[in-house]
Coordinates of C-alpha atoms and ligand atoms in Angstrom, one line a residue:
X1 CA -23.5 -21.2 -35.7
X2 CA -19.9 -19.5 -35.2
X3 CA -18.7 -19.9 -31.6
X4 CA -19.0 -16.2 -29.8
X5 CA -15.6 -14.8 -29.5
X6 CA -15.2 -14.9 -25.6
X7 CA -15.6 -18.8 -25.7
X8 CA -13.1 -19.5 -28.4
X9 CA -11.6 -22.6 -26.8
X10 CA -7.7 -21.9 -27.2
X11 CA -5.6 -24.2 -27.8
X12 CA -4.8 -26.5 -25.2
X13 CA -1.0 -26.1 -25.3
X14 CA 1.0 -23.9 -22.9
X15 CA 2.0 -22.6 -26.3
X16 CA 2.1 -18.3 -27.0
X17 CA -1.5 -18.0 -27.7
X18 CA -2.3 -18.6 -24.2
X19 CA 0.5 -16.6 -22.7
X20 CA -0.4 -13.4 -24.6
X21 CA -3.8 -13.9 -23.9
X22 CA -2.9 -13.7 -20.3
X23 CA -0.7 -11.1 -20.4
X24 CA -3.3 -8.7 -22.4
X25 CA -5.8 -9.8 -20.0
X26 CA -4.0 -9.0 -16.8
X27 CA -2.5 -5.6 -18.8
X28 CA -6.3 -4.5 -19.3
X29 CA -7.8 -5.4 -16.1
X30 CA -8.9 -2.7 -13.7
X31 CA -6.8 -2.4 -10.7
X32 CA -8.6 -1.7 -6.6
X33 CA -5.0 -0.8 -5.4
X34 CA -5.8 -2.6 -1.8
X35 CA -3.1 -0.3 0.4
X36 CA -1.7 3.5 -0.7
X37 CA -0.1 6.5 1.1
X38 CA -1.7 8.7 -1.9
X39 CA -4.0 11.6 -1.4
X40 CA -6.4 14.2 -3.6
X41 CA -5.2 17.9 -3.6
X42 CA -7.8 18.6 -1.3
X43 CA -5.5 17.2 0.9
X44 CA -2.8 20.2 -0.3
X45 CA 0.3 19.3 -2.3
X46 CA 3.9 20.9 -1.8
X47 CA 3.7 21.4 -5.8
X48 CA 0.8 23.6 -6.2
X49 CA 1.8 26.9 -7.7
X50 CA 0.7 30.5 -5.8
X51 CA -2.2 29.8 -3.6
X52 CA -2.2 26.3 -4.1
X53 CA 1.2 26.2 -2.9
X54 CA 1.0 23.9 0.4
X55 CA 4.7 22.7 1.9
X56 CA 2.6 20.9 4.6
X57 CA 0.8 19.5 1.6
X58 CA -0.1 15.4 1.6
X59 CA -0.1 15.0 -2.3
X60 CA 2.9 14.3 -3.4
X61 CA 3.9 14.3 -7.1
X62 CA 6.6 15.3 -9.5
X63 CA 9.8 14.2 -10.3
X64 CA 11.5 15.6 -7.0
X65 CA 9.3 13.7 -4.8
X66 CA 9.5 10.9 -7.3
X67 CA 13.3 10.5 -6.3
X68 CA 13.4 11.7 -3.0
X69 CA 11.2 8.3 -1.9
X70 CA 12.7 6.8 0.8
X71 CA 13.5 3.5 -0.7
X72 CA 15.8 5.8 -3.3
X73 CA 17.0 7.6 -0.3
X74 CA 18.0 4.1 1.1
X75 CA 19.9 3.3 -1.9
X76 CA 22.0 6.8 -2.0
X77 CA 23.1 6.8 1.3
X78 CA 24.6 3.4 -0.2
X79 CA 25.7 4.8 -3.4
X80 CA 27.2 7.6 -1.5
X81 CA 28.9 6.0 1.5
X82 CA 32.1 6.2 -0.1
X83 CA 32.2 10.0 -0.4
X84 CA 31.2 10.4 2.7
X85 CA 27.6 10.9 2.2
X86 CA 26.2 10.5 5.7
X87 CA 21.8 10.8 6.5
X88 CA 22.8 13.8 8.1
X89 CA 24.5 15.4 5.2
X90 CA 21.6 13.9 3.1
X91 CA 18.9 15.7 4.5
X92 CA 20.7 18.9 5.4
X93 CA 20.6 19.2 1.7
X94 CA 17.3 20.7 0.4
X95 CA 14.3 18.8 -1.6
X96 CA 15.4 20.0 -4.9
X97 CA 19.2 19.1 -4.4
X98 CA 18.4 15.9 -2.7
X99 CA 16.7 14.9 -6.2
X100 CA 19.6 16.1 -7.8
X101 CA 22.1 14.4 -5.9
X102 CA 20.0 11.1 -6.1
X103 CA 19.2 11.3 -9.8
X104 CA 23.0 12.0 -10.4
X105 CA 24.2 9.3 -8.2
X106 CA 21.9 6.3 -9.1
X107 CA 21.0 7.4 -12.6
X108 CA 23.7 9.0 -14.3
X109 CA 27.3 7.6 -12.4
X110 CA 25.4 4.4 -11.7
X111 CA 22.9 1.7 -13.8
X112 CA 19.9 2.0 -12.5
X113 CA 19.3 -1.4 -11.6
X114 CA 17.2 -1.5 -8.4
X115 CA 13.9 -2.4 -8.7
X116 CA 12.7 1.4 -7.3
X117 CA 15.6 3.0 -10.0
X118 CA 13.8 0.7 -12.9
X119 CA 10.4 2.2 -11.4
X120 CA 11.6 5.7 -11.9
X121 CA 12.7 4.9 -15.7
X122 CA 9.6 2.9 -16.2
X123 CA 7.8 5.8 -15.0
X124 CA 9.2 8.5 -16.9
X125 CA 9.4 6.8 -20.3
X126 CA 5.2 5.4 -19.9
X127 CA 4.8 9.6 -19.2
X128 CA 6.2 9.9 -22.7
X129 CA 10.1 11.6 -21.0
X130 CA 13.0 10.7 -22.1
X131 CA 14.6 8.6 -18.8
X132 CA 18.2 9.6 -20.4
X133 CA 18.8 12.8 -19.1
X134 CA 21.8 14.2 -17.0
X135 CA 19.6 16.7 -15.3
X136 CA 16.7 17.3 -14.4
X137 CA 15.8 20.4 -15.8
X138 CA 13.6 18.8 -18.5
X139 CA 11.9 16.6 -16.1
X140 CA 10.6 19.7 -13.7
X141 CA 9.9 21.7 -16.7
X142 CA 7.4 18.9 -18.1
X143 CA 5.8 18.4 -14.5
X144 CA 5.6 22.4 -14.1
X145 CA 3.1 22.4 -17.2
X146 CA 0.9 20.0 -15.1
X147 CA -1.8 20.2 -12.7
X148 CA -2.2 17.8 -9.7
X149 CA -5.8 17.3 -10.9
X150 CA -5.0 16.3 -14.9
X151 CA -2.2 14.6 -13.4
X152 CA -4.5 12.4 -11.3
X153 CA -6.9 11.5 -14.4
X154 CA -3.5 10.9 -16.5
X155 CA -1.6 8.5 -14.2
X156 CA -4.3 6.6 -13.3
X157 CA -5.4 6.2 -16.3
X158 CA -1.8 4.8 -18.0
X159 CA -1.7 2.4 -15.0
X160 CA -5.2 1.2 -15.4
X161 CA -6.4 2.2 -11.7
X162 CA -9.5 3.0 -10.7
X163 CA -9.8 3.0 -6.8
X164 CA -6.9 4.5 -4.9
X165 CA -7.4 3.2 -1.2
X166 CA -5.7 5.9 1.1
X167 CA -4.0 5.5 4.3
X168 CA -5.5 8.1 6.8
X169 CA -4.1 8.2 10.3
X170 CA -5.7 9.2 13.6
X171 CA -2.7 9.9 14.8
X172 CA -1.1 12.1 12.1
X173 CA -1.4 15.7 13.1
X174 CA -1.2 17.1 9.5
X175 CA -3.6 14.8 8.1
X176 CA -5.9 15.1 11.4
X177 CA -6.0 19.2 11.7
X178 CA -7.2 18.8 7.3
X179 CA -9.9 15.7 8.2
X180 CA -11.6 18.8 11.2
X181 CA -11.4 21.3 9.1
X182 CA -13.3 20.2 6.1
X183 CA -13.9 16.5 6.0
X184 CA -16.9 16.8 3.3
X185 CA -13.7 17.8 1.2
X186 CA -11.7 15.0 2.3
X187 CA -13.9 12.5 1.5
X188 CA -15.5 13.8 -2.0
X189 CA -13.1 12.2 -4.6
X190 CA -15.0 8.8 -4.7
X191 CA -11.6 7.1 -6.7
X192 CA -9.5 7.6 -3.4
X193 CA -11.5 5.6 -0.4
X194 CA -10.5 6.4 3.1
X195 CA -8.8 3.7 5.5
X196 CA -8.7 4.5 9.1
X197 CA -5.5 4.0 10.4
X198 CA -4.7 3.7 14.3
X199 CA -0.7 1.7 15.0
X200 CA -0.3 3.7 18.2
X201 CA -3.8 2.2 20.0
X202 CA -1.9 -1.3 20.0
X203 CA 1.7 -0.6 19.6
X204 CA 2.3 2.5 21.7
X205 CA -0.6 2.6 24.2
X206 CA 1.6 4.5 26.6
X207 CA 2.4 7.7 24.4
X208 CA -1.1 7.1 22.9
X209 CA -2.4 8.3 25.7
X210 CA -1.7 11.6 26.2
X211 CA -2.5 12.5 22.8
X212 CA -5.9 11.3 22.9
X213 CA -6.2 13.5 26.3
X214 CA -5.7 16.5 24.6
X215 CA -7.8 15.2 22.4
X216 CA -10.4 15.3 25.1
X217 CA -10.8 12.0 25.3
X218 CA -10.6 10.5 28.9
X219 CA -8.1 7.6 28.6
X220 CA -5.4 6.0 31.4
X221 CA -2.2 4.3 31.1
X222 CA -4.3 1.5 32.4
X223 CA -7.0 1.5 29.9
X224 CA -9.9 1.5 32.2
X225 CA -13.2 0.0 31.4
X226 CA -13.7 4.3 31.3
X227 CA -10.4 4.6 28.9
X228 CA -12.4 2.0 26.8
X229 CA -15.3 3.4 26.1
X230 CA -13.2 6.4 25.4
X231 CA -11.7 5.3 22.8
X232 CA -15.0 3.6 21.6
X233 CA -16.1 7.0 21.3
X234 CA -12.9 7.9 19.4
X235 CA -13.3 5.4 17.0
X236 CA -17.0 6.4 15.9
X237 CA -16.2 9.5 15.6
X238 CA -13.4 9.0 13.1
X239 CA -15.9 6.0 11.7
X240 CA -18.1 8.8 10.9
X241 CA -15.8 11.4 10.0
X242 CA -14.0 8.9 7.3
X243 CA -16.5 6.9 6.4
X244 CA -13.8 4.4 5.9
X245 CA -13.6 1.2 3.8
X246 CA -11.6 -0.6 6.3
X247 CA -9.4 0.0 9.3
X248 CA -5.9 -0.8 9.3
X249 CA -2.7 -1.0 11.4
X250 CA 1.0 -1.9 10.9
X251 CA 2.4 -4.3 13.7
X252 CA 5.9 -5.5 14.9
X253 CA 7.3 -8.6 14.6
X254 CA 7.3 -8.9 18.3
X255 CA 3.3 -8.4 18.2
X256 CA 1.7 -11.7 19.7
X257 CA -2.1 -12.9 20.4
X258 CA -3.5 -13.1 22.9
X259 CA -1.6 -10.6 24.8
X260 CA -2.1 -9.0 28.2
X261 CA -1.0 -5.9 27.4
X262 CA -3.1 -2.4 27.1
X263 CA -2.5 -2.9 22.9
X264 CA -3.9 -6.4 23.1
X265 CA -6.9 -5.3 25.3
X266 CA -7.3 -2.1 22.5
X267 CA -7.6 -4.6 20.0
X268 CA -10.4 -6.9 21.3
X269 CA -12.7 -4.7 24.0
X270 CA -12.6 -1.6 21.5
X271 CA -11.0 -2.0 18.2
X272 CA -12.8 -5.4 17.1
X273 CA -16.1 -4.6 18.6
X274 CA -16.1 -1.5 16.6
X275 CA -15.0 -2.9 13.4
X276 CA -17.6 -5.2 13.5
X277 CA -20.4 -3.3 14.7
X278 CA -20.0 -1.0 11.3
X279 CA -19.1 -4.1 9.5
X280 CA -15.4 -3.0 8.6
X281 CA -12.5 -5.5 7.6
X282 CA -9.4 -5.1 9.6
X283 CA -5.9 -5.1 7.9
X284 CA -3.0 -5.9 9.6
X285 CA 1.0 -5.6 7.9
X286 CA 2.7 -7.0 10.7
X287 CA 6.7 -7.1 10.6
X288 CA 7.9 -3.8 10.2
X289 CA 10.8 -2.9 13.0
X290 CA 10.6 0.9 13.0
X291 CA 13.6 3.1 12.9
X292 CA 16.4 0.6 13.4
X293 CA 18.2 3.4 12.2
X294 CA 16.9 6.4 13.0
X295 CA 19.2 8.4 11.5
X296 CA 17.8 7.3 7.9
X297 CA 14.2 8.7 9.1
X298 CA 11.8 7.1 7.1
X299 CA 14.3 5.2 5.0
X300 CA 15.5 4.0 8.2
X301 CA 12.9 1.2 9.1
X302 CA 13.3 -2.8 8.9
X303 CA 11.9 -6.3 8.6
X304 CA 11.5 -9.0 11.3
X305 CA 10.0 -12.4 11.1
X306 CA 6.6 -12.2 12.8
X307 CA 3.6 -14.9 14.3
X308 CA 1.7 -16.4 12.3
X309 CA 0.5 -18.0 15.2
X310 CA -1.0 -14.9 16.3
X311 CA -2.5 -14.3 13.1
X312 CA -4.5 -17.8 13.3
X313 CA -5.2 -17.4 17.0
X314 CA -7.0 -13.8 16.1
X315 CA -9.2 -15.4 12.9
X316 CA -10.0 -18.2 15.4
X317 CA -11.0 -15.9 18.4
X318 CA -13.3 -13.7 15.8
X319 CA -14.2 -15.6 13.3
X320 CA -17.3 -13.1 11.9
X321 CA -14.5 -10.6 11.5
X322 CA -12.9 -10.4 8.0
X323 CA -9.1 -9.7 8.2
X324 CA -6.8 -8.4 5.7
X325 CA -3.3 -9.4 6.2
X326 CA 0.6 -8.7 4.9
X327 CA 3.3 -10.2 6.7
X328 CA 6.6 -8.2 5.7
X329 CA 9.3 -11.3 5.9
X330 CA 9.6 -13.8 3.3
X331 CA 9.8 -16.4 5.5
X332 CA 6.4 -15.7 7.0
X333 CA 4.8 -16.1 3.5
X334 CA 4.3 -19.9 3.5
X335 CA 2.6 -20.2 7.1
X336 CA 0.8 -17.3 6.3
X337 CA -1.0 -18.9 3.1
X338 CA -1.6 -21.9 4.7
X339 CA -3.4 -20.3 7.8
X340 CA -5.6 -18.6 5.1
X341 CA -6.6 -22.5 4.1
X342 CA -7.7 -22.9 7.4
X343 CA -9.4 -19.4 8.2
X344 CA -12.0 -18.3 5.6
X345 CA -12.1 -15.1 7.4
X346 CA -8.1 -14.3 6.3
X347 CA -7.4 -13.1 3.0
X348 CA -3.4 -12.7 2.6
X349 CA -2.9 -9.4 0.9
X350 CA -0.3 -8.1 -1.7
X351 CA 3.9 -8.5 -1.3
X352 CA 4.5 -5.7 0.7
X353 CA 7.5 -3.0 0.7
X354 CA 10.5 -5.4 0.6
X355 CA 8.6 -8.5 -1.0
X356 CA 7.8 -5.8 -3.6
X357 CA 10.4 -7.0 -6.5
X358 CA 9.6 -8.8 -9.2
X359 CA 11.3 -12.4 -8.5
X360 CA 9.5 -12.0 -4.8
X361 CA 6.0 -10.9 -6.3
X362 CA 6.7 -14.3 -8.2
X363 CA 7.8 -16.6 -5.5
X364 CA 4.8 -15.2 -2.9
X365 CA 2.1 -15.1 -6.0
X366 CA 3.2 -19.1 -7.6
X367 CA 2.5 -20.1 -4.1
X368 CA -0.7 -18.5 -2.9
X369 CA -2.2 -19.7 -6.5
X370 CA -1.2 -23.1 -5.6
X371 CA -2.4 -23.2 -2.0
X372 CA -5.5 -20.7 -2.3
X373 CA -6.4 -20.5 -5.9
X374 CA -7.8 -17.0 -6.9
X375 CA -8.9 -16.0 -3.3
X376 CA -6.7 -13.5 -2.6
X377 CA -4.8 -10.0 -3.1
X378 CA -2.2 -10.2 -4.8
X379 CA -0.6 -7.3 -4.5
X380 CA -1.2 -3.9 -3.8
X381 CA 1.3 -0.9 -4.4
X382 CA 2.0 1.3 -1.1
X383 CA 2.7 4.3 -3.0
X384 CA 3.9 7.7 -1.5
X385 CA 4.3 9.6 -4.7
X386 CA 1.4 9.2 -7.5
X387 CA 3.1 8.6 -10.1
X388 CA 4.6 5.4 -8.7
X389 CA 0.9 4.0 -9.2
X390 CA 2.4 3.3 -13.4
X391 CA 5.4 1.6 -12.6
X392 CA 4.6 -0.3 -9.8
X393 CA 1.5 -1.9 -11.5
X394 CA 3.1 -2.0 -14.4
X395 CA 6.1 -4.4 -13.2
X396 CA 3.1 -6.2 -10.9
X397 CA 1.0 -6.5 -13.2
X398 CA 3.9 -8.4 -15.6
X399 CA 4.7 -10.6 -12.8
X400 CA 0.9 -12.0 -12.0
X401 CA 0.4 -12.7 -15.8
X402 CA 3.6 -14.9 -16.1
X403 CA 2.4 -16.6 -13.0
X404 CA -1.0 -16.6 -14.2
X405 CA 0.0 -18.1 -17.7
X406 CA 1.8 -20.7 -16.0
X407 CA -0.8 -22.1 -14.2
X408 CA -3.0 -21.6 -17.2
X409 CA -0.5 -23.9 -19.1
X410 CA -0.7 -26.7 -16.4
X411 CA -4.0 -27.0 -16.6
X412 CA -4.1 -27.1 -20.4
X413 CA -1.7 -29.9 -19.8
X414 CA -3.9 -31.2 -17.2
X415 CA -6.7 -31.7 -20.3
X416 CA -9.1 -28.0 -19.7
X417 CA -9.3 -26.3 -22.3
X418 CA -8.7 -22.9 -21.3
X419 CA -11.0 -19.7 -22.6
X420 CA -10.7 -16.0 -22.8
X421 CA -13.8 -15.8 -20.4
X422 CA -11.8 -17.8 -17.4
X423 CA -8.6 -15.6 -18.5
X424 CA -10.3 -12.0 -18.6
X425 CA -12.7 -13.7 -15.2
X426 CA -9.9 -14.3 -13.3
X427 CA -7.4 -11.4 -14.1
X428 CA -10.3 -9.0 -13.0
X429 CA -11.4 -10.8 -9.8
X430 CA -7.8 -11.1 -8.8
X431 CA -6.4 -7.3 -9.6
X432 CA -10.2 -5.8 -8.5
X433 CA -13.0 -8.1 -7.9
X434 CA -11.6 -9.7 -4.8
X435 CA -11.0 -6.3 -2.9
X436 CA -14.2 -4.9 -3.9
X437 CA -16.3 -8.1 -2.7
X438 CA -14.1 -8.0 0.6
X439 CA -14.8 -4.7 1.2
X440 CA -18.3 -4.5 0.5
X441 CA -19.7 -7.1 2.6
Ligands
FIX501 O1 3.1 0.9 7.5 C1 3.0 1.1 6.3 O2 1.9 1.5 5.8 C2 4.3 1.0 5.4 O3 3.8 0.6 4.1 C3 5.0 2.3 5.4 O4 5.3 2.6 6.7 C4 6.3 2.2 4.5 O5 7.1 3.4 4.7 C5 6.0 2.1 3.1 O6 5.5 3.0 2.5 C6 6.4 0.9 2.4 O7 6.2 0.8 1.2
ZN502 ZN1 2.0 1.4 3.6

């Protein structure tokens, strides 16, 4: 009786066999991306044509947007220094000749060698252009011929996605006028699930507050046991409104708990008691230093070594509550791993913004194998543009399988045999299965 295909035993070598098996596994499994800054057109898009024209628009696609993200911008202001390219010169310049200036600079005078220049090449070439142009005439003539909805169904299916987790913030005033306008909208396009997103209730309390006034909602500077319930109130009405999958914030590296402060006090006698009333993880990316220079706007913000401490002290403190966390410094990546070994209720997520290069993704994922086996996220993408969603899993997804394999190979060694079932098991529960179980608890 012939073996049935998913349990031929390969051979127990670290040899090619096993590594293309990994590599097709992890290429084919569907991807939860765990963290975007994507959006559906209901949302509006700045490249919709006549009445679907939008500049306030929160979909963003096409190659302008593609090249004017700000970890491109970063890089010209670099590339540019010499000549006397300054941020304010930059972003005098319009949308359209920012593109051009950034395509020219770190594309055609330059190798594009940056990780977010290979994405842009990766990009273009898995969209079937031709990444050697000088201009970009061919480029926005190709992404003219498209709609944001085909272009939706096309990117996500070349990078193998299939739930595009948003990031919705209270206190964006764009996003917050289109979420009480027509939230039934909002919320209809089941592949994009809604986060709720809040910094400014722990990091800024003090200019918090008078947004959520004229908000009509009754809050003090010094968070009252009335300014509590207030934003109680807040919180289920957004709850409701989003219907979200989890809530989420980003935190400084400065962030510690417990604190005494009106954030700290946010957190646990309104935030926590809310989340865990409707059941909803929490994710925290703690050790972003905003605007160090503010002159680069939102190319302009930093990393900074944060508490793990913190991290453990929270997990400890609320132990029914499931976090989600990213730390943004390398060096946080070790503790942070190892706290997860001691709290079952932390799941380290993805190799956020800076960690987000290949050799990084490899360093952070080898470890986290190695410490927690296959129970956590190991990446997500943090897109801004949707068509970053193909190179960014593309170059992710390359990393985890020669990580994977690896460990694969060891264990072969070690005397397993290893099977297509564990391969095509693990690859899913790692790129999908792990969010989805997380966030449907
Ligand atoms: O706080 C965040 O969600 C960060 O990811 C963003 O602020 C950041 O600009 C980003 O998109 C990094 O990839
Ligand atoms: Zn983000």
């Amino acid at each position: 009786m012939p073996m049935p295909a998913s349990e031929i035993r390969l051979p127990n070598i670290a040899g090619p066999d096993l590594a293309t098996a990994v590599e097709k596994a992890v290429a084919q499994a569907p991807v939860w991306d765990f963290h975007t800054h994507l959006y559906t057109p209901a949302f509006g898009t700045p490249m919709g044509r006549g009445v679907d024209h939008d500049p306030r628009g929160l979909m963003l696609w096409g190659i302008d947007e593609l090249l004017t993200y700000h970890y491109l911008i970063a890089e010209v202001l670099r590339e540019g220094a010499g000549e006397g390219l300054t941020p304010q010169r930059f972003y005098s310049l319009s949308k359209t000749e920012q593109a051009d200036l950034i395509w020219r600079k770190l594309f055609v005078e330059a190798t594009p060698l940056s990780e977010a220049c290979r994405g842009v090449v990766t990009t273009l070439t898995r969209l079937g252009l031709d990444p050697g142009e000088t201009t970009l005439d061919a480029y926005r003539k190709w992404f003219a011929e498209q709609s944001p909805d085909e272009q939706i169904d096309r990117v996500l299916e070349i990078a193998g996605v299939e739930k595009v987790t948003m990031t919705n913030d209270l206190f964006d005033g764009n996003e917050r006028e289109r979420w009480l306008a027509d939230a039934d909208l909002l919320r209809a396009d089941s592949r994009f699930p809604t986060v709720l997103r809040f910094d400014a209730l722990v990091t800024d309390w003090e200019h918090a507050v008078p947004r959520l006034q004229s908000w009509g909602y009754e809050v003090d500077q010094e968070l009252s046991p009335r300014a509590i319930d207030e934003v109680r109130r807040m919180l289920e009405e957004w709850i409701a409104r989003l219907r979200p999958v989890y809530c989420a914030m980003s935190l400084p590296p400065t962030w510690r708990f417990p604190g005494a402060d009106e954030g700290a006090r946010c957190l646990t006698d309104a935030i926590l008691p809310a989340c865990g009333e409707h059941g909803l993880p929490l994710a925290l990316m703690i050790g972003v230093t905003r605007q160090i220079n503010p002159e680069a706007k939102l190319a302009g913000d930093t990393v900074g070594a944060a508490d793990v401490a913190s991290v453990a002290h929270l997990c400890r403190e609320f132990p029914h509550q499931r976090f989600l966390v990213t730390m943004l410094s390398r060096e946080n990546q070790h503790e942070l791993a190892v706290t997860a070994r001691k709290f079952a209720n932390l799941t380290p997520f993805g190799c956020w913004w800076f960690l987000n290069n290949p050799s990084l993704i490899d360093e952070i994922t080898r470890m986290r194998l190695e410490l927690l086996g296959p129970t956590f996220i190991p990446q997500h993408s943090d897109c801004r543009v949707l068509e970053q969603l193909i190179y960014k899993w593309d170059h992710s997804r390359r990393a985890i399988a020669a990580v994977l394999g690896d460990q694969y190979a060891k264990l072969a060694d070690a005397g397993l045999p290893i099977t297509d079932r564990m391969i095509e098991r693990d690859a899913h529960r790692l790129l999908h299965g792990n969010v989805a179980s997380l966030l449907s608890r």
